[in-house]
Every structure is written in structure tokens, then in C-alpha cells.
Amino acid sequence: MKPRVAFFDFTGCEGCQLDALNLEPDELLGLLGAVDIVNFREVRTDRSDEYDIAFIEGSITRESEIARLKEIRERAAVLVALGACACTGGINCMKNAYETEELLKGVYGDCAAYYDTIPTRPADAVVKVDAYIRGCPPTTTEFVKVVKSLLLGKKADLPNYPVCTECRRAGNICVFQRGGTCIGPVTRAGCDALCVSAGRFCWGCRGLVDDPNLDSEKDILARYGLTIDQILEHFRIYNSCTEATQCQK
Amino acid sequence: MSEIKIKVNQLTRVEGHGNIHLEATDGKLDRVLWEVTESPRFFEWMLKNRHYDDVSTISSRICGICSIAHTTASLQATEAAFNIKLSEQSWLLRKLLYDAELLESHVLHVLFLVAPDFLKADSVIPLVATHGDVVVMAVRMKKLAYNLAEILAGRKTHPITPVVGGWAKLPDIEALKAIRERLDKAVDDAETMVAVVKSLAPGIPAFDRPTEYIALKDNREYAFITGKIASTDGGTVNLNDYAKVTNEFCVPQSSSKYARHKRDSYMVGALSRFNLNADQLLPKAKKAARELGLKAPVTNPFMISVAQTVETMHALEDAINIIDKLLARGIHEEEVKVKPRAGRGVGIVEAPRGMLIHDYTYDDSGHIVSANCIIPTGQNHLSIQKDFDTLAPTILDKPEEEIRHTLEMLVRSYDPCISCSVH
Ligand code: SF4
Ligand code: SF4
């Protein structure tokens, strides 16, 4: 029997799901031939509670989502966090800097009571996650790589070194040399330094490398005469949920 | 006593989470509700204190389908606040990128999400076996739009290169030439799309509920990222005064705000644009409209996909024209100059699903003091509800499955972008 695959969306923009299917036509048809997509609310109506691999998109921002995620975990043999929101909490964590009350009142005023929210957390703060496909959104190359290894029952071999390595390989001039700041030195690679190559800098959407040398980021800052606040302003966009941000506050 | 109870939890083949709820007794409607259950993300608060250079990066994450629209509205709001005028080259590139999004989003909606409704399929997946050619054509068109965006913006979802005042990196001329050829060929695909939609059209439910149609209007062109706010009920409104049109309010059954202007509801999106601006469509798109029998004013919401099909052709033609202009004038490095200043700026664009508004107030260091975003689907929720109110009583004699399907089709035809509407 073909592995049964399900996609579930939590709090996010659904860009990961949509992008995941932006494969080349033959890749897409190949994938559709290799698995049974039994649950994909965004593109298909029929649903099933029987699945082997569950892809989780989005972060957890409501009590009800905790229960739903636990239920999915129980049914799935393999649970994959798809994209920054699911892997690290993503940009949704920026809201954690505010009290829930302030957020609700601020955005919804008198009707705040209609809305429901809790501080944002990534999927693995709620359940065990078996694999991560990082990025906001993930690249299709990495999506395909992880899916292929899952189908073979293996762990995908993903980089655990910083974006700088890929950035230099791509022949980019370092953003720091151009007078900007960049989160690349502490961010997990795998995107081929996509944003720097496109003329910008790394925002850190793939989360920290396992053993981030935050001191080296500090050294760079000192070398280029930048303050820690300048880097944290960027760091907090994607990494507000990580401890590193909390302890440097 | 005969009872009908319909509860659709998490409607499928739409972006985001919404429910349909209908109850009727003895052929009389007790209630019919369109409920939005998406989680709020609080973007307006997350944008506070953010530096202008990061603002469009953050706000594009409001939506994965129309992130180019969000980026564009966001950049235009910041540019308006800082009083920045784009160069002609930057402007042409921005419009070209916009065409890419429109193309991708419309093809996705019409051929992947809506078409299965007419073919009694649950998704596009079984159509691979029964309508393989059309599916392959649709995948090809989507991929083309994706690649066009990639050449310009580094990627389609959450573009990288567009920045306040211009572009962080310019596209490669050779890449533009190559994609120009693919766009040319895609005109045939768009013609096939017109034929496919025409063949499905007899399945479009006969239903009319005239309402107010609102879209941008510009006397120079079929407006997507220019112009003023216009209504089929007459008059135009300046961008800065959008709140006079949107008048947002909340309802308990929805985690998205609602909007209302002159009547009990208004509609934004492809049909509104068509109703207001059909005369300005490019020639092939006009021909497609004739072919499909689309003539303004159209008051059947199920026709939104038909208007999107016409716009698909328009976006293709527009993209080809822009690339020709760029190739003729050449692409030159330009310095992006930004000088922040305190003040407010409003950016409004026509996202694939309708009028999208970003409104920012900056301090003099270029950090956001306050932000407001109004999303097309937020403006359409009430129109969906009012359509429900009018449509549901007329179909209660049908089998329950058909009632459910018709209501689902109605919501889907709006191409709702629900997580975007909640943001
Ligand atoms: S990770 Fe990025 S692309 Fe994916 S859902 Fe979150 S915001 Fe959207
Ligand atoms: S700091 Fe940024 S720009 Fe510099 S090498 Fe690392 S990733 Fe590249």
C-alpha cells in the first residue's frame, strides 16, 4: 500500500503548503503516484483519519490547536513540521512580546472577547516532531529531499552549519562588508543563502544551528561597530520563541 | 416535521478555516451562517516599532497566496509615507511582478480549486486521470507564473528583491527574453483555459444578487496597483480616505472583521474590477470576455471565476507588453534612495481577490508607530453572508447534499483567503 499522507494547517499563511506543491510538473505527478494524499483541506474535499505521515504547517496559538495537534500526533506514524511557523514558531512569535490582553484590545477593541489566542509556540513545544522542513517558506528542493527520505524510511541528511557557508559558496559579498546586518552566522543553512543571493540579507527564518556560536555574531558586530540591538531587531523577527532571545533581552 | 441541518466544518479547497451552518424546518430557513474560525495573528501589533526595511518582509507573511500583493501594498504605503516616487523602470518591474501573481493565483483558483466542483470531483487529483491534458496545462501555467516571479523577485511566495523605493536586485535580461517566449506560448494555454471554462459554464448556478462593486479605477489602464477607489454606485474616494468605504466592524461568528459601505454589503475582486473597468481590458482579454459571454454589469457571484479567466488573459498580455518595453529600453542599475520621515502612508492594490489596504504611520527614524491592514476577503465576508441569506431559501426543496454543495460552491467562487482576512 502507498503511504498515506496528510497535510494540516494551524496558524500561518498557508504559503508552505502551497509552495510544497509548486514542483515541476513531472515531480508533482511522480509524487502523486508515490503516495496517497488522504487529507489536504486546501486542495481536496474528501478526508480520512487514517494516515501515516502528517505534515504540520503553522504554529500553535490557541488552546484548541493543542488538542488538535495531539490527536494528529496519536494517529500519525511520522509527524513532520513544515516551515518556520511549525518548526520554530516563526514570525508569529513576535506577538509574544505583548500581553495577550493588549493584543486583543489593541487590534479588536471592544470586540476583543470574540477572539481567542495564547502565546505562540512551535509544534515541538506540544508534541514530538520527527522531521523538520525549515524555511519561510521551505524550498521545494528541501521539501522533495525530506519527502524522499521519509518514503525510504530514512532521516534526511540536512545541513547543520550556518548560512554563511552557503553564502560564501554562492560568491556573495558579505552583508556586513556592505554596512548591513545579517543573521546568517547563526542560522541553519539549506536555502543556499537565497535571500543574500537575491540582494538582501538573512533574516534567520530557518532557525538557529544546533550549536549557535552567538559569540561569533557578537564578534562580528564588534568588528563592524554595530550594536547588539541592531542585530536583535532582525533576530527577533523569526526567533522570538528561542531561548537565545530571552536570555539576551 | 422535516428538518435540514447542514454543518460544514472547515470548508475545503479554500485558503483558511471557515464553516457553513444551515438549519431549516418544514422548508423554512431558520438560519444560515458563514462562520470564520481562523486564528488571529495580530500583524498590526507585530509591525509596531519595525524598521521600514523589514516591514514588507513581515507583512507579506499575512498571506501565502497573495504575498506579492501584500508586499506591493506595503511598499506603496511606506513610499507614500516617505514621499518616494518610483523610477519608470522600477514601476514597470513592479507591475510585471504583479502580473505573475495574478496569473498564478487565478489559474490555481479556477482550474485547481473551482473546476472540480463542476466535474463532481473532490479535487484536482482524480482529474489527472480524466482530464490529464488540462491538468498538465494548468500546472504549466502556474509554473510559468512562478518562474516569472522567481526571475524578478527571487521567489514567488514571499518575494525577496522588491524594496522600498525600488529593487535590491535587477532581473537578468536573458532570463526575461527566455520567459517572454514561454509567455507567448502560454497565450494558447490561456485560450484553452477560456474554452475549458466555457464548457463548464452551463453548470454555473443561475443566481443574481446585485450589490455594490468596489475596485481601484485609473483612467490610464485596467487598474491593479494604481488609481483611486471607485464604486459601481458612483463616485471615487482617495486612497487616504479608504475608511469611509470599509467601515470595519466585528460580528461574533467571525474572527475576521467585516466591512460595509453604501448598501447591506459590497463585493471586491475580479468581478468588481470587471464591472468597473471592463472597457480597459487588453484586446485578447476583451475577446475572451466576449467568448465567455461576460458583459458588465455581472451580478452573479458564481461568475467570479469567469472574470478571473478573462483577467488571466489580460495579465499574460500585459506581462508580454511590459517585457517588450523593458527589452527595448534596457535594464539599468539605479540607486535606491530612501529618506524616512514621520507621517502616514496608505498603499492600496487589487490583490487577486480584491482591494487590499496597508496603512502605516511612521516616526522620523523610519519605525512604524501604528499599522492597519484591510484584506479583500474581510470585505467580502458580508457579501457571502448576504448571498447565503438570499440563495438558501430558494434551494431548500433540493436534496440536502445539493444544498450543501451549492453553498460550498458559492463561498469557493469568492476565492476567499481566510487566514489573510484574519491576519
Ligand atoms: S513558515 Fe512562512 S510561509 Fe510557512 S506558513 Fe509560516 S509564514 Fe507562511
Ligand atoms: S553574514 Fe550573511 S551575508 Fe555574510 S556570509 Fe553570512 S550569511 Fe552571507
XYZ file of C-alpha atoms in Angstrom, chain A residues 8-16 18-19 21-29 32 37 40-47 59 61-62 65 68 85 91-96 98-100 102-112 114-117 135-140 172 194-201 203 205 232-234 236-238 240, chain B residues 8-18 37-51 53-54 56-58 60-65 104 108 112-113 116 121-126 128 135-136 139-140 142-143 146-147 153-158 160-163 168-169 249-257 367 408 412 419 422-423:
168
model
C -2.774 20.007 8.406
C -2.715 23.754 8.794
C -2.525 25.595 12.079
C -1.781 29.313 12.485
C 0.101 30.558 9.461
C -0.240 31.908 5.962
C -0.514 28.527 4.154
C 2.404 29.526 1.963
C 4.330 26.392 2.909
C 1.047 25.881 -1.485
C 4.714 26.150 -2.211
C 3.193 21.669 -4.477
C 4.975 24.114 -6.739
C 7.056 21.265 -8.043
C 7.973 20.698 -11.659
C 5.018 19.008 -13.407
C 6.769 15.618 -13.618
C 7.930 15.812 -9.993
C 4.399 16.625 -8.916
C 2.870 13.787 -10.894
C 1.100 11.926 -6.594
C -2.774 12.248 -0.250
C -5.293 18.184 2.223
C -8.081 20.608 3.050
C -6.666 23.291 0.854
C -6.912 21.244 -2.349
C -9.218 18.307 -1.728
C -12.606 17.722 -0.152
C -12.515 14.086 0.962
C -10.744 13.469 4.246
C 2.369 27.478 14.766
C -1.634 29.926 19.007
C -4.879 28.645 20.546
C -4.985 23.804 18.489
C -5.987 19.010 17.689
C 5.885 28.642 11.811
C 7.137 35.261 12.822
C 4.009 34.539 14.859
C 6.269 34.569 17.925
C 6.724 38.320 17.593
C 3.364 38.691 19.258
C 4.714 37.017 22.412
C 2.991 41.657 24.194
C 0.461 40.671 26.840
C -2.486 38.809 25.324
C -3.022 44.237 24.997
C -3.034 42.410 21.678
C -6.727 41.615 21.781
C -7.761 45.093 22.876
C -5.304 46.779 20.550
C -6.364 45.019 17.383
C -10.029 44.220 18.092
C -11.035 46.923 20.550
C -14.493 46.403 22.003
C -14.983 43.037 20.342
C -11.813 41.527 21.821
C -14.855 37.260 20.248
C -11.257 36.247 19.763
C -9.083 33.623 21.301
C -5.295 33.446 21.460
C 12.213 27.976 5.909
C 9.555 30.585 5.311
C 8.566 29.028 3.024
C 10.800 25.949 2.659
C 12.480 25.482 -0.696
C 10.873 22.847 -2.905
C 28.094 36.768 -2.359
C 18.625 32.545 -1.039
C 17.951 35.991 0.420
C 21.546 37.246 0.351
C 21.890 35.997 -3.224
C 18.744 37.959 -4.110
C 20.376 41.149 -2.871
C 19.143 41.228 0.728
C 20.332 39.654 3.978
C 16.505 37.054 8.414
C 13.861 32.017 9.081
C 18.314 41.648 17.764
C 15.890 43.795 15.818
C 16.294 41.309 12.979
C 13.539 38.643 16.856
C 11.543 38.589 13.615
C 11.915 34.832 13.314
C 11.410 35.342 19.277
C -19.639 22.116 7.054
C -16.638 22.239 9.369
C -13.539 23.703 7.780
C -14.655 24.154 4.216
C -12.187 22.585 1.801
C -10.428 23.940 -1.275
C -10.204 27.432 0.126
C -7.372 29.190 1.882
C -8.000 29.218 5.641
C -10.679 28.000 8.029
C -14.387 28.701 7.644
C -12.843 30.403 12.682
C -9.274 31.204 11.715
C -6.797 32.146 14.480
C -5.834 35.802 14.622
C -2.119 36.537 14.210
C -2.035 40.231 15.220
C 0.060 41.563 12.359
C -0.890 45.148 13.127
C 0.774 44.786 16.503
C 3.728 42.779 15.216
C 4.527 45.593 12.793
C 4.863 48.135 15.572
C 8.378 49.527 16.060
C 9.613 47.729 12.950
C 12.087 49.425 10.671
C 13.240 47.906 5.569
C 11.696 44.870 7.312
C 7.117 44.320 3.746
C 9.047 41.169 4.664
C 6.903 40.771 7.746
C 3.933 39.655 3.180
C 3.553 36.726 5.625
C -0.081 37.693 6.075
C -0.724 35.519 3.049
C 0.974 32.700 1.199
C -1.146 33.025 -1.944
C -0.656 32.117 -10.694
C -4.837 27.991 -9.108
C -7.451 23.578 -9.278
C -9.964 24.717 -6.685
C -13.545 20.037 -9.515
C -14.616 15.548 -8.329
C -13.317 16.069 -4.817
C -10.090 17.623 -6.034
C -7.799 18.036 -8.981
C -6.127 14.687 -8.216
C -8.684 12.373 -9.892
C -5.244 13.816 -13.659
C -4.254 19.471 -15.550
C -0.841 19.440 -17.200
C 0.434 23.053 -13.859
C 2.451 24.506 -16.765
C 1.239 28.011 -12.723
C 4.884 27.078 -13.076
C 6.080 31.050 -10.606
C 9.221 31.273 -12.759
C 11.707 38.621 -7.003
C 13.895 35.639 -6.108
C 10.800 33.511 -5.479
C 7.030 33.650 -5.806
C 5.903 33.144 -2.219
C 7.267 35.955 -0.078
C 12.795 38.965 -1.680
C 14.055 41.668 -4.061
C 11.325 44.344 -4.029
C 12.305 47.026 -1.525
C 17.537 45.137 -4.335
C 18.498 43.154 -7.421
C -16.929 46.201 12.304
C -16.965 42.873 14.176
C -19.509 40.076 14.420
C -19.463 37.216 16.925
C -19.395 34.388 14.361
C -16.242 35.628 12.684
C -12.636 36.092 13.702
C -12.293 38.396 10.697
C -13.687 41.906 10.741
C 9.979 52.831 12.523
C -19.842 25.456 -0.651
C -15.418 28.949 -3.075
C -6.231 33.372 7.055
C -7.998 37.367 9.849
C -4.269 38.250 9.928
